[in-house]
């Protein structure tokens, strides 16, 4: 197989793999309304379950990112897939708080292996030349994956011809079976680097060189000293607080505030990811083609737009299904655009091939500390002040995420000669 064909294969396998993770992630948001009242579960109990998931996801990002750089992403991501499948199967067996909390935490740990490990794989196989575009298309995996996962989980609990007596449990069982199939595809189809696939890395004058994508403690130290890493991470914190609240609680909001039935709420909330694909692709093309691979300008503009949409959401929701669908769609476009840039292309720019997993893990991990707070923000503000006030919080988070990035408006990857396939080069963040 030629290098180009193998690179297409890697793109496809890693895309499918990360999209698959979402089948055992978004199902929780669909099952949540069905769990309310089961075995005495209250809203605060559901918030605790999501907190546990988010805590282990965030902590896992820090550790598994560095492990992917040290021992290779295939082992780490493969372990995570198996952990995700097992924890979801077990979550479907009982509805007690302790049981669900325990396996939600294990699910979060398994989920945390995916992004950083697969981003490192993409950094090893693809260069910086069109990184914004490549990662924009690749980043549609979690946008489209989230949409498909939401629709599939909704169908799983609403259908009446596959063991309907299991009810909410099917929201865990059926997605786990899908991810099990994807796990097999991953193990048989993924190579973590071109060297592992038998290709020789070459320099600009075509002489073979020896270069490892494994990182060291020194590489990690250099990475941690880059201000751009922390700037992006802080911005991502506020973005993820908003995005995860919308991702997990939109169905709950529409059922309890707008009085939609669960099936309508589930399918309508899936627009957040479906239309979000457009935002991811637009952000990548604009970043590479119009702003010289600068990630900040595109992210700032889209985050400010997200803040405006959050301010307008309560007014748009008054126009029924059409207004709610419009608000959710715009929110998807304007949140997934900067999300794919910051956690994908920008993290790769900072970490380069050696530390791409560590950089993306740190950015994603700090970002998901914001996701830790999102369930409590949702439960407290919506319960005490109402759902409309909650969207003011989301607007403030979006504006803060954009404001943090303004000092790095002119930062971009610069091309320098170095070891890379097809005479391509790796980036160095400069001003």
mmCIF file of N, CA, C and O in Angstrom, residues 16-71:
data_model
loop_
_atom_site.group_PDB
_atom_site.id
_atom_site.type_symbol
_atom_site.label_atom_id
_atom_site.label_comp_id
_atom_site.label_asym_id
_atom_site.label_seq_id
_atom_site.Cartn_x
_atom_site.Cartn_y
_atom_site.Cartn_z
ATOM 1 N N UNK A 16 -13.467 7.182 12.385
ATOM 2 C CA UNK A 16 -14.514 6.271 12.853
ATOM 3 C C UNK A 16 -14.343 5.968 14.339
ATOM 4 O O UNK A 16 -15.325 5.911 15.095
ATOM 5 N N UNK A 17 -13.109 5.801 14.757
ATOM 6 C CA UNK A 17 -12.852 5.459 16.159
ATOM 7 C C UNK A 17 -13.326 6.556 17.097
ATOM 8 O O UNK A 17 -14.032 6.285 18.078
ATOM 9 N N UNK A 18 -12.946 7.809 16.799
ATOM 10 C CA UNK A 18 -13.358 8.855 17.739
ATOM 11 C C UNK A 18 -14.858 9.129 17.655
ATOM 12 O O UNK A 18 -15.490 9.438 18.670
ATOM 13 N N UNK A 19 -15.432 9.009 16.471
ATOM 14 C CA UNK A 19 -16.889 9.121 16.379
ATOM 15 C C UNK A 19 -17.551 8.041 17.217
ATOM 16 O O UNK A 19 -18.584 8.269 17.863
ATOM 17 N N UNK A 20 -16.949 6.850 17.236
ATOM 18 C CA UNK A 20 -17.499 5.749 18.012
ATOM 19 C C UNK A 20 -17.512 6.018 19.500
ATOM 20 O O UNK A 20 -18.438 5.595 20.210
ATOM 21 N N UNK A 21 -16.499 6.704 20.016
ATOM 22 C CA UNK A 21 -16.484 7.030 21.435
ATOM 23 C C UNK A 21 -17.782 7.726 21.853
ATOM 24 O O UNK A 21 -18.276 7.522 22.962
ATOM 25 N N UNK A 22 -18.329 8.550 20.965
ATOM 26 C CA UNK A 22 -19.502 9.341 21.321
ATOM 27 C C UNK A 22 -20.763 8.505 21.485
ATOM 28 O O UNK A 22 -21.721 8.939 22.135
ATOM 29 N N UNK A 23 -20.797 7.310 20.912
ATOM 30 C CA UNK A 23 -21.968 6.461 21.092
ATOM 31 C C UNK A 23 -22.123 6.044 22.555
ATOM 32 O O UNK A 23 -23.242 5.772 23.002
ATOM 33 N N UNK A 24 -21.011 5.988 23.279
ATOM 34 C CA UNK A 24 -21.063 5.670 24.707
ATOM 35 C C UNK A 24 -20.841 6.903 25.569
ATOM 36 O O UNK A 24 -20.514 6.796 26.749
ATOM 37 N N UNK A 25 -20.993 8.085 24.971
ATOM 38 C CA UNK A 25 -20.892 9.333 25.710
ATOM 39 C C UNK A 25 -22.207 10.095 25.652
ATOM 40 O O UNK A 25 -22.767 10.469 26.682
ATOM 41 N N UNK A 26 -22.731 10.304 24.453
ATOM 42 C CA UNK A 26 -23.969 11.064 24.312
ATOM 43 C C UNK A 26 -25.189 10.283 24.773
ATOM 44 O O UNK A 26 -26.241 10.875 25.045
ATOM 45 N N UNK A 27 -25.098 8.978 24.865
ATOM 46 C CA UNK A 27 -26.253 8.197 25.322
ATOM 47 C C UNK A 27 -26.683 8.600 26.728
ATOM 48 O O UNK A 27 -27.865 8.532 27.078
ATOM 49 N N UNK A 28 -25.729 9.056 27.550
ATOM 50 C CA UNK A 28 -26.061 9.446 28.915
ATOM 51 C C UNK A 28 -27.043 10.613 28.941
ATOM 52 O O UNK A 28 -27.956 10.646 29.783
ATOM 53 N N UNK A 29 -26.891 11.569 28.015
ATOM 54 C CA UNK A 29 -27.797 12.723 27.997
ATOM 55 C C UNK A 29 -29.224 12.315 27.646
ATOM 56 O O UNK A 29 -30.182 12.954 28.087
ATOM 57 N N UNK A 30 -29.381 11.247 26.857
ATOM 58 C CA UNK A 30 -30.713 10.772 26.495
ATOM 59 C C UNK A 30 -31.329 9.960 27.620
ATOM 60 O O UNK A 30 -32.540 10.018 27.876
ATOM 61 N N UNK A 31 -30.506 9.202 28.322
ATOM 62 C CA UNK A 31 -31.012 8.351 29.402
ATOM 63 C C UNK A 31 -31.339 9.171 30.650
ATOM 64 O O UNK A 31 -32.213 8.787 31.438
ATOM 65 N N UNK A 32 -30.679 10.315 30.843
ATOM 66 C CA UNK A 32 -30.863 11.116 32.055
ATOM 67 C C UNK A 32 -32.334 11.407 32.387
ATOM 68 O O UNK A 32 -32.762 11.178 33.527
ATOM 69 N N UNK A 33 -33.138 11.939 31.446
ATOM 70 C CA UNK A 33 -34.537 12.216 31.806
ATOM 71 C C UNK A 33 -35.294 10.966 32.224
ATOM 72 O O UNK A 33 -36.224 11.049 33.041
ATOM 73 N N UNK A 34 -34.933 9.806 31.690
ATOM 74 C CA UNK A 34 -35.607 8.556 32.042
ATOM 75 C C UNK A 34 -35.196 8.059 33.420
ATOM 76 O O UNK A 34 -35.938 7.297 34.060
ATOM 77 N N UNK A 35 -34.018 8.456 33.884
ATOM 78 C CA UNK A 35 -33.529 8.015 35.194
ATOM 79 C C UNK A 35 -34.108 8.835 36.336
ATOM 80 O O UNK A 35 -34.067 8.413 37.491
ATOM 81 N N UNK A 36 -34.630 10.026 36.037
ATOM 82 C CA UNK A 36 -35.181 10.892 37.081
ATOM 83 C C UNK A 36 -36.355 10.186 37.760
ATOM 84 O O UNK A 36 -37.351 9.848 37.126
ATOM 85 N N UNK A 37 -36.226 9.928 39.057
ATOM 86 C CA UNK A 37 -37.268 9.238 39.807
ATOM 87 C C UNK A 37 -37.057 7.741 39.917
ATOM 88 O O UNK A 37 -37.631 7.098 40.806
ATOM 89 N N UNK A 38 -36.248 7.151 39.031
ATOM 90 C CA UNK A 38 -35.963 5.719 39.110
ATOM 91 C C UNK A 38 -35.073 5.463 40.328
ATOM 92 O O UNK A 38 -34.033 6.114 40.499
ATOM 93 N N UNK A 39 -35.481 4.524 41.178
ATOM 94 C CA UNK A 39 -34.737 4.192 42.399
ATOM 95 C C UNK A 39 -34.465 5.438 43.252
ATOM 96 O O UNK A 39 -33.453 5.529 43.948
ATOM 97 N N UNK A 40 -35.381 6.423 43.163
ATOM 98 C CA UNK A 40 -35.254 7.624 43.974
ATOM 99 C C UNK A 40 -34.231 8.623 43.495
ATOM 100 O O UNK A 40 -33.861 9.542 44.237
ATOM 101 N N UNK A 41 -33.757 8.496 42.260
ATOM 102 C CA UNK A 41 -32.741 9.420 41.737
ATOM 103 C C UNK A 41 -33.326 10.812 41.544
ATOM 104 O O UNK A 41 -34.402 10.979 40.946
ATOM 105 N N UNK A 42 -32.616 11.849 42.024
ATOM 106 C CA UNK A 42 -33.037 13.237 41.900
ATOM 107 C C UNK A 42 -32.138 13.980 40.920
ATOM 108 O O UNK A 42 -31.126 13.438 40.464
ATOM 109 N N UNK A 43 -32.477 15.218 40.617
ATOM 110 C CA UNK A 43 -31.669 16.015 39.681
ATOM 111 C C UNK A 43 -30.241 16.155 40.169
ATOM 112 O O UNK A 43 -29.291 16.067 39.384
ATOM 113 N N UNK A 44 -30.057 16.363 41.482
ATOM 114 C CA UNK A 44 -28.709 16.523 42.011
ATOM 115 C C UNK A 44 -27.923 15.216 41.895
ATOM 116 O O UNK A 44 -26.701 15.226 41.700
ATOM 117 N N UNK A 45 -28.609 14.081 41.970
ATOM 118 C CA UNK A 45 -27.936 12.796 41.782
ATOM 119 C C UNK A 45 -27.439 12.652 40.344
ATOM 120 O O UNK A 45 -26.331 12.157 40.097
ATOM 121 N N UNK A 46 -28.270 13.078 39.404
ATOM 122 C CA UNK A 46 -27.865 13.032 37.995
ATOM 123 C C UNK A 46 -26.677 13.955 37.757
ATOM 124 O O UNK A 46 -25.761 13.630 36.987
ATOM 125 N N UNK A 47 -26.694 15.124 38.423
ATOM 126 C CA UNK A 47 -25.559 16.046 38.302
ATOM 127 C C UNK A 47 -24.288 15.412 38.863
ATOM 128 O O UNK A 47 -23.196 15.583 38.303
ATOM 129 N N UNK A 48 -24.431 14.661 39.963
ATOM 130 C CA UNK A 48 -23.262 13.994 40.546
ATOM 131 C C UNK A 48 -22.695 12.930 39.608
ATOM 132 O O UNK A 48 -21.473 12.748 39.524
ATOM 133 N N UNK A 49 -23.572 12.239 38.906
ATOM 134 C CA UNK A 49 -23.120 11.218 37.953
ATOM 135 C C UNK A 49 -22.318 11.874 36.821
ATOM 136 O O UNK A 49 -21.239 11.404 36.443
ATOM 137 N N UNK A 50 -22.836 12.980 36.292
ATOM 138 C CA UNK A 50 -22.130 13.681 35.220
ATOM 139 C C UNK A 50 -20.830 14.283 35.741
ATOM 140 O O UNK A 50 -19.803 14.297 35.045
ATOM 141 N N UNK A 51 -20.851 14.778 36.993
ATOM 142 C CA UNK A 51 -19.624 15.304 37.590
ATOM 143 C C UNK A 51 -18.555 14.218 37.672
ATOM 144 O O UNK A 51 -17.383 14.445 37.337
ATOM 145 N N UNK A 52 -18.933 13.034 38.132
ATOM 146 C CA UNK A 52 -17.973 11.940 38.230
ATOM 147 C C UNK A 52 -17.395 11.573 36.885
ATOM 148 O O UNK A 52 -16.175 11.386 36.742
ATOM 149 N N UNK A 53 -18.260 11.491 35.886
ATOM 150 C CA UNK A 53 -17.793 11.211 34.522
ATOM 151 C C UNK A 53 -16.802 12.289 34.074
ATOM 152 O O UNK A 53 -15.712 11.984 33.577
ATOM 153 N N UNK A 54 -17.177 13.559 34.251
ATOM 154 C CA UNK A 54 -16.349 14.669 33.775
ATOM 155 C C UNK A 54 -15.032 14.753 34.536
ATOM 156 O O UNK A 54 -13.989 15.090 33.957
ATOM 157 N N UNK A 55 -15.046 14.447 35.847
ATOM 158 C CA UNK A 55 -13.823 14.497 36.646
ATOM 159 C C UNK A 55 -12.801 13.483 36.136
ATOM 160 O O UNK A 55 -11.630 13.819 35.911
ATOM 161 N N UNK A 56 -13.247 12.254 35.931
ATOM 162 C CA UNK A 56 -12.318 11.222 35.464
ATOM 163 C C UNK A 56 -11.896 11.473 34.019
ATOM 164 O O UNK A 56 -10.779 11.130 33.635
ATOM 165 N N UNK A 57 -12.785 12.085 33.241
ATOM 166 C CA UNK A 57 -12.415 12.440 31.875
ATOM 167 C C UNK A 57 -11.312 13.495 31.884
ATOM 168 O O UNK A 57 -10.323 13.385 31.157
ATOM 169 N N UNK A 58 -11.486 14.521 32.708
ATOM 170 C CA UNK A 58 -10.508 15.607 32.759
ATOM 171 C C UNK A 58 -9.165 15.126 33.288
ATOM 172 O O UNK A 58 -8.109 15.406 32.707
ATOM 173 N N UNK A 59 -9.181 14.390 34.397
ATOM 174 C CA UNK A 59 -7.927 13.893 34.979
ATOM 175 C C UNK A 59 -7.234 12.926 34.023
ATOM 176 O O UNK A 59 -6.010 12.946 33.855
ATOM 177 N N UNK A 60 -8.029 12.069 33.375
ATOM 178 C CA UNK A 60 -7.461 11.118 32.433
ATOM 179 C C UNK A 60 -6.768 11.776 31.260
ATOM 180 O O UNK A 60 -5.762 11.260 30.749
ATOM 181 N N UNK A 61 -7.254 12.938 30.842
ATOM 182 C CA UNK A 61 -6.637 13.655 29.725
ATOM 183 C C UNK A 61 -5.177 13.985 30.021
ATOM 184 O O UNK A 61 -4.312 13.878 29.152
ATOM 185 N N UNK A 62 -4.894 14.400 31.260
ATOM 186 C CA UNK A 62 -3.524 14.769 31.617
ATOM 187 C C UNK A 62 -2.597 13.556 31.566
ATOM 188 O O UNK A 62 -1.500 13.614 31.025
ATOM 189 N N UNK A 63 -3.048 12.457 32.158
ATOM 190 C CA UNK A 63 -2.191 11.285 32.230
ATOM 191 C C UNK A 63 -2.089 10.516 30.935
ATOM 192 O O UNK A 63 -0.985 10.168 30.478
ATOM 193 N N UNK A 64 -3.216 10.251 30.292
ATOM 194 C CA UNK A 64 -3.209 9.423 29.088
ATOM 195 C C UNK A 64 -2.592 10.145 27.889
ATOM 196 O O UNK A 64 -2.055 9.497 26.991
ATOM 197 N N UNK A 65 -2.661 11.483 27.882
ATOM 198 C CA UNK A 65 -1.996 12.224 26.814
ATOM 199 C C UNK A 65 -0.499 11.992 26.832
ATOM 200 O O UNK A 65 0.125 11.686 25.813
ATOM 201 N N UNK A 66 0.093 12.115 28.027
ATOM 202 C CA UNK A 66 1.535 11.900 28.139
ATOM 203 C C UNK A 66 1.891 10.431 27.881
ATOM 204 O O UNK A 66 2.911 10.132 27.245
ATOM 205 N N UNK A 67 1.059 9.496 28.345
ATOM 206 C CA UNK A 67 1.320 8.080 28.101
ATOM 207 C C UNK A 67 1.273 7.745 26.610
ATOM 208 O O UNK A 67 2.051 6.919 26.128
ATOM 209 N N UNK A 68 0.366 8.395 25.876
ATOM 210 C CA UNK A 68 0.311 8.171 24.425
ATOM 211 C C UNK A 68 1.596 8.632 23.753
ATOM 212 O O UNK A 68 2.069 8.005 22.803
ATOM 213 N N UNK A 69 2.162 9.735 24.235
ATOM 214 C CA UNK A 69 3.442 10.200 23.700
ATOM 215 C C UNK A 69 4.590 9.267 24.088
ATOM 216 O O UNK A 69 5.546 9.098 23.331
ATOM 217 N N UNK A 70 4.493 8.650 25.260
ATOM 218 C CA UNK A 70 5.585 7.831 25.768
ATOM 219 C C UNK A 70 5.579 6.402 25.221
ATOM 220 O O UNK A 70 6.620 5.883 24.812
ATOM 221 N N UNK A 71 4.423 5.750 25.233
ATOM 222 C CA UNK A 71 4.387 4.328 24.871
ATOM 223 C C UNK A 71 3.564 4.043 23.620
ATOM 224 O O UNK A 71 3.459 2.889 23.211
#
